[in-house]
Amino acid sequence: MSEPAIPTPELTEQDGSKADDLAEILQGLRQSPKVLSPKFFYDEVGSQLFEKITELPEYYLTRTELSIMRKHIGEIVNLIGPHASLIEFGSGSSMKTRILLEHLDRLAAYVPVDISRDHLVAAAEALALEFPHIEVLPVAADFTQPFDLPQPGVMPLRNIVYFPGSTIGNFSPGAAQALLEVMYQEAKEGGALLIGVDLKKDKTILERAYNDGAGVTARFNLNMLRRLNNEFSANFDLSRFEHRAVYQESPGRIEMHLVSTCSQTVRVAGKDFHFEENDFIRTECSHKYTLEEFAEMARRAGFVVHTVWIDPERLFSVQYCLRE
Ligand code: AVJ
């Protein structure tokens, strides 16, 4: 007996260009303080380093979210119901996605949406092999802008937008609000949002999570400069920048910085950028929310928080929000 052929997932492409990325990088470096988007962390090496971060003892987020998902998967499955289309904002190579794909009842389709085409296709192919009965329909798009959904073979009963990992924290409150509005659109009538949100807590726990003892987060942060050197004709000297992560109580966010250890000038794609000693590039903000703050933001986007699951230490939340 021959194996049934497993089709390679067909890709819907709507992604931006390298020229747009460069323009964004140059614009960020012209600001004061200088900023670079955390989306530039995730090349091959960056993605591997992030995987390592998720296993660090200090980095409670991934482990805690996973334990919440495992503990409450029965309730989550019942709330979502049968024949849903699961639309993940992000490429979905995570264990959390696998838990959902394993347990959800007769999924109409799984639709991972990611700007990084290569990562997306690899993750989608792996999942299509692991879950041959699920239609996997990857979309290469910048999910901060509305995008067209592919049409599954089976008509979905409802759309469930899935946004794990507290990636929502990477967006400023205004941008997070706008993103929730895109999610509202993509969820369509009768749809819902399942989202992981990291919670406000003691500053020492937060700062430890982003300043690990093994220095993996430092390598992850500095990798962005290596990537700019390789892909955007930059000449950053990685030995002249240091990783730093600090929690700002107001507005309640971890900021990751790359701090210049001396006075220096760096060239990026033919343009000069000067750093005094202690000048820094802000590479990431990771906003933390109280339950009330997140509920209010979701409400303004048209969602009502239906169920919140939290670990016993109240570190992290997974929230099921209904589209009003
Ligand atoms: C992937 C955005 C959730 O903000 O905690 C981990 C990325 N940065 N360590 C986070 C990250 C440094 C992470 N998110």
XYZ file of C-alpha atoms and ligand atoms in Angstrom:
338
model
C 0.000 0.000 0.000
C 1.367 3.399 -0.916
C 1.399 6.387 1.370
C -1.018 9.170 0.464
C 0.874 12.149 -0.931
C 1.027 15.010 1.543
C 0.735 18.222 -0.427
C 3.190 21.006 0.293
C 1.130 23.799 1.820
C 0.287 26.411 -0.767
C 1.569 29.836 0.164
C -0.345 33.092 -0.027
C 2.191 35.890 -0.369
C 1.722 39.519 0.592
C 5.025 40.367 2.260
C 7.091 43.520 2.233
C 10.471 44.051 0.609
C 14.073 44.324 1.703
C 14.099 47.965 0.595
C 11.274 48.682 3.056
C 13.272 46.985 5.820
C 16.354 49.077 5.081
C 14.327 52.290 5.004
C 12.840 51.350 8.386
C 16.299 50.592 9.841
C 17.779 53.899 8.644
C 14.808 55.828 9.936
C 15.108 54.156 13.346
C 18.814 54.932 13.600
C 18.142 58.614 12.845
C 15.877 58.898 15.903
C 16.960 59.873 19.382
C 17.272 57.530 21.149
C 17.990 55.191 18.245
C 15.515 52.339 17.750
C 15.418 49.108 15.768
C 12.351 46.878 15.477
C 12.449 43.544 17.361
C 11.261 41.892 14.147
C 14.900 42.075 13.006
C 15.928 39.646 15.774
C 14.560 36.637 13.995
C 16.947 35.447 11.332
C 18.131 31.823 11.491
C 20.596 32.439 14.343
C 18.199 34.776 16.159
C 15.391 32.227 16.059
C 17.744 29.574 17.464
C 18.841 31.914 20.249
C 15.225 32.693 21.071
C 14.545 28.943 21.357
C 17.369 28.822 23.904
C 15.905 31.767 25.807
C 12.615 29.898 26.211
C 14.487 27.140 28.064
C 16.344 29.432 30.487
C 15.461 29.096 34.191
C 14.978 32.892 34.480
C 12.692 33.154 31.438
C 9.380 32.055 32.972
C 7.127 33.151 30.070
C 7.170 30.203 27.654
C 7.227 27.498 30.307
C 4.367 29.118 32.228
C 2.198 29.699 29.156
C 2.734 26.095 28.099
C 1.703 24.794 31.526
C -1.454 26.957 31.431
C -2.327 25.592 27.954
C -1.771 21.989 29.052
C -3.786 22.366 32.226
C -6.798 24.005 30.558
C -6.769 22.503 27.068
C -10.100 20.696 27.673
C -11.868 23.921 28.518
C -10.182 25.739 25.603
C -11.286 23.039 23.150
C -14.873 23.217 24.434
C -14.973 26.992 24.091
C -13.607 26.942 20.532
C -15.892 24.122 19.431
C -15.683 22.010 16.237
C -14.766 23.053 12.663
C -12.964 26.269 13.588
C -10.281 27.899 11.485
C -7.223 28.622 13.645
C -5.417 31.746 12.410
C -2.077 32.163 14.128
C -0.406 35.587 14.056
C 3.196 34.322 13.785
C 4.594 31.259 12.061
C 3.601 28.772 14.741
C 6.491 26.415 15.275
C 5.760 26.356 18.996
C 4.716 23.577 21.346
C 1.660 25.653 22.253
C 0.417 25.473 18.659
C 0.962 21.708 18.635
C -1.162 21.324 21.771
C -4.015 23.121 20.005
C -3.614 21.181 16.745
C -3.584 17.909 18.692
C -6.716 18.651 20.678
C -9.021 20.947 18.688
C -12.103 19.212 17.319
C -12.079 18.707 13.502
C -10.233 21.919 12.643
C -11.371 23.362 9.277
C -7.920 24.881 8.682
C -4.757 26.070 10.345
C -3.570 29.421 8.931
C -0.152 30.615 10.156
C 0.591 34.218 9.161
C 4.159 35.503 9.193
C 6.304 38.093 7.479
C 9.328 35.779 7.330
C 8.533 33.624 4.323
C 11.250 31.000 4.803
C 10.505 30.399 8.457
C 6.794 30.246 7.674
C 7.108 27.688 4.887
C 9.418 25.434 6.929
C 7.120 25.555 9.974
C 3.993 24.985 7.835
C 5.537 21.993 6.072
C 6.547 20.415 9.371
C 3.049 20.865 10.787
C 1.383 19.574 7.602
C 3.465 16.386 7.954
C 2.679 16.017 11.647
C -1.031 16.713 11.209
C -1.913 15.256 7.770
C -5.660 15.527 8.458
C -5.453 19.317 8.985
C -5.480 21.716 6.033
C -2.487 24.039 6.543
C -2.753 27.333 4.641
C 0.235 29.616 5.362
C -0.010 33.316 4.562
C 3.163 35.397 4.091
C 2.077 38.841 5.234
C 2.756 41.656 7.644
C -0.055 40.921 10.069
C -0.137 44.471 11.436
C -2.070 45.324 8.250
C -5.352 43.657 7.224
C -4.716 40.673 4.903
C -6.861 38.316 2.841
C -7.558 34.911 4.332
C -7.235 31.837 2.106
C -10.389 29.809 1.554
C -10.251 26.396 3.274
C -11.815 23.377 1.531
C -14.205 23.019 4.464
C -16.274 26.038 5.482
C -15.137 27.057 9.007
C -17.776 27.525 11.715
C -15.728 30.324 13.302
C -12.329 31.985 13.077
C -10.078 31.802 16.110
C -7.168 34.233 16.040
C -4.281 32.792 18.055
C -1.512 35.077 19.335
C 0.649 33.286 21.908
C 3.916 34.218 23.586
C 2.929 37.682 24.812
C 4.170 38.984 21.470
C 1.445 41.629 21.941
C 3.853 43.097 24.512
C 6.291 44.022 21.722
C 3.829 46.626 20.439
C 3.359 50.064 21.980
C -0.094 50.458 23.546
C -1.291 52.343 20.454
C 0.107 49.764 18.035
C -1.238 46.907 20.195
C -4.670 48.498 20.013
C -4.389 48.747 16.208
C -3.230 45.112 16.016
C -6.194 43.957 18.111
C -8.389 45.817 15.616
C -6.821 43.842 12.732
C -7.473 40.661 14.745
C -11.067 41.757 15.218
C -11.403 42.060 11.426
C -9.756 38.716 10.713
C -11.829 36.912 13.385
C -14.980 37.819 11.400
C -18.470 37.487 12.805
C -18.762 34.938 15.603
C -14.984 34.697 15.923
C -12.708 34.907 18.942
C -9.165 35.645 20.050
C -6.948 33.339 22.122
C -3.977 35.338 23.343
C -1.023 34.977 25.740
C -0.389 38.105 27.811
C 2.472 38.559 30.285
C 1.440 40.219 33.536
C 2.850 43.072 35.585
C 4.825 41.779 38.543
C 7.847 42.386 40.747
C 10.570 44.246 38.865
C 13.338 41.841 39.951
C 11.549 38.836 38.413
C 11.059 40.775 35.177
C 14.617 42.057 34.927
C 16.066 38.618 35.673
C 14.018 37.141 32.819
C 15.753 39.492 30.347
C 19.243 39.439 31.920
C 19.910 35.726 32.209
C 23.013 34.447 33.930
C 24.189 32.449 30.928
C 24.159 35.541 28.688
C 21.881 34.063 26.024
C 19.652 37.156 25.912
C 22.780 39.287 25.453
C 23.778 37.141 22.431
C 20.218 37.351 21.104
C 20.243 41.141 21.390
C 23.730 41.568 19.847
C 22.804 39.212 17.008
C 20.695 42.002 15.546
C 23.878 43.980 14.832
C 25.516 40.939 13.239
C 22.459 40.606 11.044
C 22.626 44.254 10.031
C 26.292 43.708 9.120
C 25.456 40.646 7.011
C 22.261 41.741 5.340
C 22.270 45.529 5.314
C 25.927 46.442 4.663
C 26.582 47.686 8.185
C 29.897 47.639 10.047
C 28.910 47.379 13.722
C 31.779 46.193 15.952
C 29.942 43.783 18.267
C 32.655 44.092 20.908
C 31.783 47.780 21.292
C 28.142 47.278 22.294
C 26.663 45.781 25.450
C 23.292 44.231 26.224
C 21.107 45.862 28.869
C 17.503 45.233 29.912
C 15.648 47.527 32.305
C 12.074 47.587 33.579
C 10.360 50.975 33.357
C 7.546 50.986 35.943
C 5.725 53.569 33.905
C 4.421 52.594 31.355
C 5.274 49.072 32.571
C 7.672 47.608 30.084
C 11.026 45.891 29.776
C 13.316 47.792 27.418
C 16.225 46.027 25.753
C 19.103 48.251 24.790
C 22.408 47.880 22.955
C 24.699 50.329 24.697
C 27.739 51.799 22.988
C 30.824 51.301 25.185
C 32.745 54.125 23.470
C 32.438 57.069 21.116
C 32.158 55.587 17.622
C 30.674 56.019 14.157
C 28.968 53.132 12.381
C 28.104 52.901 8.684
C 24.865 51.317 7.535
C 24.231 51.093 3.784
C 26.530 54.055 3.140
C 25.078 56.270 5.887
C 26.993 57.326 9.041
C 25.522 57.049 12.533
C 27.372 58.439 15.525
C 27.290 57.066 19.077
C 28.693 58.757 22.160
C 29.743 56.426 24.984
C 26.531 55.160 26.705
C 24.316 56.112 23.743
C 22.088 53.154 22.982
C 19.806 51.548 20.431
C 16.481 50.386 21.835
C 15.825 47.008 20.213
C 12.724 45.849 22.038
C 9.984 46.921 24.388
C 8.083 44.182 26.145
C 4.956 45.666 27.696
C 3.386 43.999 30.688
C -0.300 44.356 31.532
C -2.630 44.029 34.482
C -5.799 42.050 33.721
C -7.765 45.302 33.872
C -5.448 47.114 31.451
C -5.608 44.309 28.890
C -9.400 43.948 29.202
C -9.806 47.658 28.544
C -7.568 47.560 25.461
C -9.394 44.475 24.120
C -12.749 46.137 24.751
C -11.744 49.184 22.725
C -10.930 46.862 19.811
C -14.343 45.194 20.070
C -13.488 42.116 22.151
C -14.948 41.010 25.477
C -12.666 38.929 27.689
C -14.623 35.718 28.269
C -12.162 33.525 30.224
C -8.717 34.183 31.712
C -6.416 31.352 32.790
C -3.483 32.206 35.090
C -0.752 30.111 36.726
C -0.751 29.855 40.557
C 2.089 32.401 40.837
C 0.104 34.850 38.671
C 3.023 35.349 36.300
C 1.264 34.902 32.933
C -2.228 34.816 31.431
C -3.946 33.093 28.528
C -7.141 34.893 27.575
C -10.134 33.925 25.448
C -11.841 37.010 24.045
C -15.093 37.026 22.098
C -15.687 39.305 19.155
C -18.600 41.529 20.069
C 8.848 36.914 21.974
C 8.292 39.143 22.451
C 7.545 37.427 23.868
O 9.333 40.009 24.971
O 9.685 38.277 26.206
C 12.745 37.348 25.021
C 11.142 38.229 23.198
N 13.201 39.237 24.149
N 13.859 37.804 25.585
C 9.631 38.820 25.113
C 12.331 38.259 24.108
C 14.138 38.932 25.058
C 9.868 37.938 23.896
N 8.672 37.867 23.036
